[in-house]
Every structure is written in C-alpha cells, then in structure tokens.
XYZ file of C-alpha atoms in Angstrom:
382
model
C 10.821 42.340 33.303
C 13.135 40.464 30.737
C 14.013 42.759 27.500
C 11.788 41.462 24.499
C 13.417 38.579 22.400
C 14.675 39.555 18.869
C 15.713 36.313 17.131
C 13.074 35.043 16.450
C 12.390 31.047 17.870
C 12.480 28.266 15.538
C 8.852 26.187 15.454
C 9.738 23.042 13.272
C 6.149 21.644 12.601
C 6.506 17.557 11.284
C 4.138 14.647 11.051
C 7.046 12.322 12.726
C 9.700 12.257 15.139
C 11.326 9.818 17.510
C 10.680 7.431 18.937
C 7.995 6.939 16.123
C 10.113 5.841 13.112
C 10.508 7.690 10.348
C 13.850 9.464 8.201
C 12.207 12.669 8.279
C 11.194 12.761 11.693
C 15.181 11.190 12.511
C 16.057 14.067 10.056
C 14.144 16.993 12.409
C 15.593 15.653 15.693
C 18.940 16.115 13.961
C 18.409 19.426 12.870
C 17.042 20.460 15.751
C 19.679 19.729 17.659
C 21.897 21.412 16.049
C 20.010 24.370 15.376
C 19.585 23.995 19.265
C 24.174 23.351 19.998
C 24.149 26.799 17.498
C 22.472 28.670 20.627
C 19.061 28.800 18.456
C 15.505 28.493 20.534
C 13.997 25.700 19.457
C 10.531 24.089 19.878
C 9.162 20.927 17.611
C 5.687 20.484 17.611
C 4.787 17.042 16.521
C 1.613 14.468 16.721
C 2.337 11.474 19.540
C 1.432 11.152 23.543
C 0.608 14.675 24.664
C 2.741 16.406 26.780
C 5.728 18.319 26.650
C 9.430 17.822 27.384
C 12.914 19.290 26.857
C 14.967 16.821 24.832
C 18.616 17.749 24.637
C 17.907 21.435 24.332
C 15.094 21.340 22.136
C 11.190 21.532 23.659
C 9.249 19.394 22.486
C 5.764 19.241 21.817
C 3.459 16.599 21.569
C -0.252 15.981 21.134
C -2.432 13.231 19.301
C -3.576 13.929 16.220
C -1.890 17.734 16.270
C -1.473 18.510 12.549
C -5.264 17.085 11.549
C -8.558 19.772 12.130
C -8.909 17.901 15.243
C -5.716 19.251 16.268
C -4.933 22.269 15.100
C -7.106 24.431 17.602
C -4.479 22.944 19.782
C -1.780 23.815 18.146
C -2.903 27.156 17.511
C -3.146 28.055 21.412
C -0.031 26.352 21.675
C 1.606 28.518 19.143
C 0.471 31.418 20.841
C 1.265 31.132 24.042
C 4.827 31.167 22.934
C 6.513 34.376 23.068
C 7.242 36.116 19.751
C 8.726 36.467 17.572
C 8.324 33.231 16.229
C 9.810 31.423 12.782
C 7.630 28.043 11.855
C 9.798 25.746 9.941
C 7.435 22.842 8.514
C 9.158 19.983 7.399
C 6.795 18.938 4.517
C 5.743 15.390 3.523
C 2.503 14.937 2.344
C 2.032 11.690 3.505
C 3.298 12.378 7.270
C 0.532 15.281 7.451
C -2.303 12.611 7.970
C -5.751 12.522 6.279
C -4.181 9.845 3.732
C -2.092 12.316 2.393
C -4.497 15.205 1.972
C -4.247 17.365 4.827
C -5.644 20.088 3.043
C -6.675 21.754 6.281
C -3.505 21.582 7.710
C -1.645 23.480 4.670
C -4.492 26.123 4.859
C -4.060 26.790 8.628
C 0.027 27.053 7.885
C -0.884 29.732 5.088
C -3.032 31.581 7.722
C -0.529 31.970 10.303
C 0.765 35.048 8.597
C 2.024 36.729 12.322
C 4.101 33.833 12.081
C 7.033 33.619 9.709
C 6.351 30.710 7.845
C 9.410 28.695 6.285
C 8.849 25.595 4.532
C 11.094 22.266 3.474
C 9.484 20.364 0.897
C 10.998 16.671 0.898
C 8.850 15.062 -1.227
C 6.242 17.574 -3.378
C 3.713 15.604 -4.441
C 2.620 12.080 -5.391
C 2.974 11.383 -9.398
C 0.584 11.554 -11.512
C 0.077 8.799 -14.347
C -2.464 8.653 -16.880
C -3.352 4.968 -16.287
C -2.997 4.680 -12.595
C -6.581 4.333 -10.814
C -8.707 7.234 -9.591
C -7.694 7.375 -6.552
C -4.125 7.925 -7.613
C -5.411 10.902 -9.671
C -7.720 12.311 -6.593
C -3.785 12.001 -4.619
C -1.814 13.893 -7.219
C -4.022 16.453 -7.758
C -4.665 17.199 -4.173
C -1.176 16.701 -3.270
C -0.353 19.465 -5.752
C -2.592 21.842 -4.520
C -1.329 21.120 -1.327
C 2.244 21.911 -2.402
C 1.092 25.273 -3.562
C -0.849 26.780 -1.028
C 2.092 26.331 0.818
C 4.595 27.273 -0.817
C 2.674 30.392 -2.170
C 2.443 31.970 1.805
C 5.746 31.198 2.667
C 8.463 33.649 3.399
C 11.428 31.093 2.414
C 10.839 27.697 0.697
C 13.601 24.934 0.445
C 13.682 22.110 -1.480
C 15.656 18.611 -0.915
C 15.892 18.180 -4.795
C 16.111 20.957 -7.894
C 12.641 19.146 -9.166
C 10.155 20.020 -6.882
C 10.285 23.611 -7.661
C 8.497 22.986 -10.912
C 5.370 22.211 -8.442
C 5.740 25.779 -6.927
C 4.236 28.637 -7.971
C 5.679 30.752 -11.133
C 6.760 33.729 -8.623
C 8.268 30.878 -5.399
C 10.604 29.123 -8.148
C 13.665 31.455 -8.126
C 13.610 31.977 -5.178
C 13.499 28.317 -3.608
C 16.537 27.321 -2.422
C 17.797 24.147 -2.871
C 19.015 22.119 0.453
C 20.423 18.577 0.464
C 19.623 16.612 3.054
C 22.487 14.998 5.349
C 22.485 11.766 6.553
C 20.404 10.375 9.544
C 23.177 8.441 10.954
C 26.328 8.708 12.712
C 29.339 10.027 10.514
C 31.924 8.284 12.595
C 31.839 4.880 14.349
C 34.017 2.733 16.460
C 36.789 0.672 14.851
C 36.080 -2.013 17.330
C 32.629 -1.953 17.383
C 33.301 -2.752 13.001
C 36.172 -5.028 13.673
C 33.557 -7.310 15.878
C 30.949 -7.596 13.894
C 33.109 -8.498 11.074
C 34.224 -11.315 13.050
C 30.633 -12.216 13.711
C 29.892 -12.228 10.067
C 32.327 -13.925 8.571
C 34.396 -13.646 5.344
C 33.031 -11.870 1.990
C 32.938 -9.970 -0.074
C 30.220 -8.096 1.216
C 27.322 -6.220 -0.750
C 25.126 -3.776 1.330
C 21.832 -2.509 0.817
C 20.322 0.428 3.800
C 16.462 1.116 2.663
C 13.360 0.557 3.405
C 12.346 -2.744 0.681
C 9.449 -1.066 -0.998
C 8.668 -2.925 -4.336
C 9.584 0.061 -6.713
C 13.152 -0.093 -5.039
C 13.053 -4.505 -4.218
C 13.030 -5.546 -7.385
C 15.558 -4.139 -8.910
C 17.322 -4.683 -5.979
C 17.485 -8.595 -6.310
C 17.845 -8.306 -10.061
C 21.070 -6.549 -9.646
C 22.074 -8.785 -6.419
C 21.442 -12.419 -7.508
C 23.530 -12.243 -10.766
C 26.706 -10.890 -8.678
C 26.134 -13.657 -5.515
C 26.289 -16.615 -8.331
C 28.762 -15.088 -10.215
C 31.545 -15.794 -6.960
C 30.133 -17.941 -4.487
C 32.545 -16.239 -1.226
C 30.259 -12.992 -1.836
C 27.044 -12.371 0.796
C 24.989 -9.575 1.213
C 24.253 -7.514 4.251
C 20.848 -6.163 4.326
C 19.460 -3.161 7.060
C 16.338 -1.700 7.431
C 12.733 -1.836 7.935
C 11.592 -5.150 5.566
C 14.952 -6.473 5.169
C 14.199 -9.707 6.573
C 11.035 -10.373 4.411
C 13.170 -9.018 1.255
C 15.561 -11.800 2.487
C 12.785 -14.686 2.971
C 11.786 -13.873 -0.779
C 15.232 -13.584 -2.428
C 15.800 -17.158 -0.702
C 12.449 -19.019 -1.819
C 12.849 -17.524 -5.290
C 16.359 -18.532 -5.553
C 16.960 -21.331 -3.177
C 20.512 -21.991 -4.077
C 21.554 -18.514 -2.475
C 19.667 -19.679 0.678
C 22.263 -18.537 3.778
C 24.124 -15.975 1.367
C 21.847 -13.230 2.433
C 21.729 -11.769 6.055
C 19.319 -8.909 7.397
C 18.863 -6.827 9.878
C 15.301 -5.633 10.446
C 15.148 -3.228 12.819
C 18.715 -1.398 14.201
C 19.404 1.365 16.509
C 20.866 4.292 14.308
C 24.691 3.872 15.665
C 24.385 0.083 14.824
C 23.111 0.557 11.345
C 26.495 2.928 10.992
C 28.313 0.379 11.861
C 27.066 -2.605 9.572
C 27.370 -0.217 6.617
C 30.664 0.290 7.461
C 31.228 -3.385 7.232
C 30.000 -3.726 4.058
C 32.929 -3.490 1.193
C 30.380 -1.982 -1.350
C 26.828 -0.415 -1.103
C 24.343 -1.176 -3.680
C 21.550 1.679 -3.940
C 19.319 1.473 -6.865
C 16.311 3.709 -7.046
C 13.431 3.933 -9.503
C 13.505 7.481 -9.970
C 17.407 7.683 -9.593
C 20.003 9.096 -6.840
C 18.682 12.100 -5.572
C 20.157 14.596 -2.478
C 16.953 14.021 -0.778
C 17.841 10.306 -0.561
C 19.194 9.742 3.219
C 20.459 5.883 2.462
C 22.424 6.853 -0.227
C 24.273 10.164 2.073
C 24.549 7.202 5.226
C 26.987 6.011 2.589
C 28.557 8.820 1.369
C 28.982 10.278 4.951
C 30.673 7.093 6.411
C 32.786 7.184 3.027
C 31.752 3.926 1.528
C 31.699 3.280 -1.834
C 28.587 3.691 -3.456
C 26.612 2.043 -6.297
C 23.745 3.918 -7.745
C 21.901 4.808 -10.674
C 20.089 7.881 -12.909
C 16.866 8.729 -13.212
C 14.556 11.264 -13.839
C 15.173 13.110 -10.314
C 18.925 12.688 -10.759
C 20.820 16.507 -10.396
C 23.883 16.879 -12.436
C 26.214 16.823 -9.192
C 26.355 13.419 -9.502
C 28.250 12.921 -12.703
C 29.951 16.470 -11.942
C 31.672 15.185 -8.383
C 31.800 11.832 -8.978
C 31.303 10.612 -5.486
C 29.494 7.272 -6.681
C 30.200 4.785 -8.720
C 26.829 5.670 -11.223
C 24.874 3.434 -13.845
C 22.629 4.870 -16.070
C 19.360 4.249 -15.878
C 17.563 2.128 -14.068
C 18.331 -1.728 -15.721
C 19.749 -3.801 -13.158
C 22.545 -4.548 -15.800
C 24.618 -1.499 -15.649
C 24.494 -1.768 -11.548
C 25.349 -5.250 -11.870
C 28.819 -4.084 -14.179
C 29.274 -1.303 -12.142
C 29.505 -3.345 -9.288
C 31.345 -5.945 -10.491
C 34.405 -3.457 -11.559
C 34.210 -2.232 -8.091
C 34.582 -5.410 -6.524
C 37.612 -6.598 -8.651
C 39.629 -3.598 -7.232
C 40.065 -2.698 -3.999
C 42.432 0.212 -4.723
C 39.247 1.907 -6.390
C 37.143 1.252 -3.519
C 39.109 2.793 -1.139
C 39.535 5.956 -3.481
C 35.859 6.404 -4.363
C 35.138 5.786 -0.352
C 37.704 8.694 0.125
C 36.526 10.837 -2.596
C 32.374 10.411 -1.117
C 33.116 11.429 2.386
C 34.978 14.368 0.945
C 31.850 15.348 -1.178
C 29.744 14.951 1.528
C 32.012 17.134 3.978
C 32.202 19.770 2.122
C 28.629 19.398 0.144
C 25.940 17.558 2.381
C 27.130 17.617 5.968
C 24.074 18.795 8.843
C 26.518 21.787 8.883
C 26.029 22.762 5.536
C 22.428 23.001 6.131
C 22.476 24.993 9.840
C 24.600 27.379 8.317
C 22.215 27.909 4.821
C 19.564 27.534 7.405
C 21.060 30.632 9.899
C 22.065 32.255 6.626
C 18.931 32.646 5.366
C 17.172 35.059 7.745
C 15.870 37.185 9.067
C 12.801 36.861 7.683
C-alpha cells in the first residue's frame, strides 16, 4: 500500500475553461499547467460535457451545471473520492458561478468544505453599486457582496487581482489578502515570420491596436480616442482583435463613413494568432472606464509581448503604474489625453521601442505566470 500523500492536491474550482471561452477560464488552464510542469497534483473541476480527462498533466473535471445546487451533490462526491489532503483553489467571478450572478449556494457549500483547505482568487469582487441604477442592479450588488464575504470569511488564504477588492472583505481577511497580478493569457514570444507575414498581408501603417472584448463602457471611448488620430494622418489604420471587433468595426464605419476600409478586425483568433497581430501593431490603445488595473489581461498581452502601451487612470488604478512607468498613461478617462498620448507616441519611434523594452521588463520581473506559481507555492502550507 502506497505511503499517504503529504502535499496536499490542488482543486481549482471555476465557472469556465477551454474550449468554452472565457480569460479566466484561459487564465486557470494556464495556471494549471504550470502549477502541474512545477510537479504539483492538479485537478480542475469545471461545468461543461461530463466526463473526465487528463489534459497536459492536469485532470480535468467536467459536469453540466457543476457549481449550481443542481450540481454540487456532484461535486461533493467528486471531491471526496479524491484522496486527501486536498487544497481547493476557486477562481472567483461572480458572474461565471451561474444563477445570474448570485450563486449564493455555491459560496455557502465552498464555506462548508472546511476538511478542505479552501483558497480563494477574487478577480472581480462584486458588481457596483449606484444609487440611480435600477433595482435589479441593487438586488446584484448587494448579493454579490455578500457573496464576496462568505467567502472570503472561510478561507484559509485569499488573493486578490487588484489592491481594491479587499475593501469588500471582511475587517479581519484585509491584511492578510494578498495581492496577485494576473499574467497574460497569451503567448509571451511569437514567431518573427509568422509577424513579418502578416505584415505583408496588411499592408503599410501606422498601425493602432485595440485586444478586448467591445463592451460599451470600454467602445466608446474607444472610437472617441481612435477616429480623431485616423483623420488626423490618413496612412494610419487600426487593427482590431477580439470577441465584437467586427461589429465595433461595422459601427465605427457607418458612423464615420469616410474612415470606411481604415479599420480591420479580427473576431474570433486562436490565442498564438492574437500574439501575433498585437505584435504587428506599432502602438496599443487600451482605455478602460475604471482605469488600468493588474487584473486587466489585454493590457499584460501587451506588456508581456513588450508593446507599447496606451492607457488611462481610474478609480481601480494601483500606484505601480505611474511608479514603473511601463505605459504610456493619460489621466482619466477623456478620450483627449489618450488621443495626445498617442499621438506623441506615434511621432517617435525611438520612444516606442524604449517604452516596448521597458513593459516587457516590468512584466518579467512583476507579472509573469512565474511570479504567481511561485507566490502561489510560497504561500502554503495551509
């Protein structure tokens, strides 16, 4: 009979992962991995077609509907059929729990599992509140901050992608959250050929990027900042990736017809091929409505492929920012000051090369997936 195991395996509970899309669930196949190459045990336990499989060292389990009450009896046997000792390790996003983002169930079965050590990373903490949004809003930040709590408060370690979402925890969890960056979800090296081709496809620029998702709070800035600096030099274009890029594109175009054929987008990319239209790009423009944040993955693709960046403040901006410099940062959120920033960038190519050096450097050192294994492996034994 084998000796009993004393590391303890590595559970990481999510609400996504490949091939359903999704940064965080890209972000826990990442980690996993790694965790996995560092001669960890490690099991993810996710909702999709049930069954389950070893994926490049890393078991996998999935189940429909796991992480709702119709699931979690499931899970539960699951759990406990696997030797001990065991480490859970929930990647938390409200809104990839289920139940519309109130999966109170869910956070009171993770609290219960106290035979379990129960680690938690909190992403995103809870939905804003605002005094004038509608009800339902209010029903959603309210429950989402409960949510946050009951975690957090029967947790043996909590991490957190930004300083901010510790003022959600509980008075006695704050100093003693840690605070983890998370590393880009793409490649951190590509092929000069693969670049060099689709360069050629392209054609000349200048050429503005933009890697997100197009949600309104982020789109309209976006093409606020963007149309002024296409008119202002008719060789630039703009290069945009990701999922509602080429609806983003349709609407720039109708709205402003003369820039119709200036604007290129790529909806839906592999992860290698979105590394390697970045890397095209000669700037990155990234604003966001509640600034640059290290739990922002587009903004670290950049960073990590050493691109220079254009970004902005905001309330959820840390002070690393202005303190390493690894961006070329407006601030506040007017599409004005991205707009100049970008335009000094684009006039000098010395700088851009410089600030592109300087980012990846940052990133090495600050941000890299090897940062966080080794906080991560740090961290125990609890």
């Amino acid at each position: 009979m084998p000796p009993p195991r004393t590391a303890p395996a590595w559970h990481v509970l999510t609400g996504e992962y490949p091939p359903r899309p999704g940064g965080v669930g890209d972000y826990t196949r990442q980690l996993s991995r790694a965790l996995a190459s560092a001669g960890q045990e490690v099991h993810v336990w996710a909702p999709g077609e049930g069954g389950v499989r070893d994926e490049d060292g890393v078991t996998v389990h999935r189940a429909p509907d796991l992480l709702t009450p119709r699931g979690l009896p499931g899970l539960s046997r699951g759990l406990d059929a696997c030797p001990g000792p065991r480490r859970l390790l929930l990647q938390y996003v409200p809104h990839a729990l289920g139940l519309r983002a109130m999966n109170v169930p869910f956070c009171a079965w993770f609290a219960s599992r106290w035979h379990d050590a129960r680690w938690v990373y909190i992403h995103e903490a809870v939905h804003p509140w605002s005094p004038r949004g509608p009800w339902r809003h209010h029903i959603l930040a309210g429950t989402t901050r409960l949510m946050v709590r009951l975690v957090a408060s029967t947790a043996n370690r909590v991490f957190v992608s930004i300083p901010q979402w510790a003022e959600h925890l509980p008075a006695r969890v704050r100093p003693h959250a840690a605070w983890l960056p998370v590393p880009s979800n793409l490649p951190v090296e590509v092929s000069r050929d693969a670049v060099d081709a689709l360069r050629a496809e392209l054609g000349e620029g200048p050429w503005l990027g933009h890697f997100g998702t197009f949600g309104r709070l982020t789109a309209e800035p976006l093409e606020a900042a963007l149309v002024p600096l296409l008119r202002g030099e008719g060789t630039r274009r703009a290069l945009m990736l990701g999922r509602g890029s080429r609806a983003f594109v349709e609407g720039v175009e109708t709205r402003h017809p003369e820039l119709r054929g200036r604007l290129v987008s790529r909806d839906s990319l592999a992860l290698d091929d979105i590394a390697v239209h970045l890397t095209t790009c000669d700037v990155l423009l990234q604003p966001y409505p509640d600034g640059v944040s290290t739990r922002r993955t587009t903004v670290m693709a950049g960073l990590a492929l050493g691109l220079p960046v254009i970004t902005n403040t905001g309330h959820l901006t840390e002070p690393l920012w202005r303190e390493h410099g690894a961006v070329a940062l407006a601030e506040g959120t007017a599409p004005a000051a991205l707009v100049e920033r970008a335009e000094g960038l684009l006039s000098r190519a010395d700088t851009r090369r410089e600030l592109g050096q300087h980012a990846a450097r940052i990133y090495r050192e600050h941000f890299a997936l090897e940062r966080t294994v080794e906080a991560l492996l740090r961290a125990g034994p609890t």
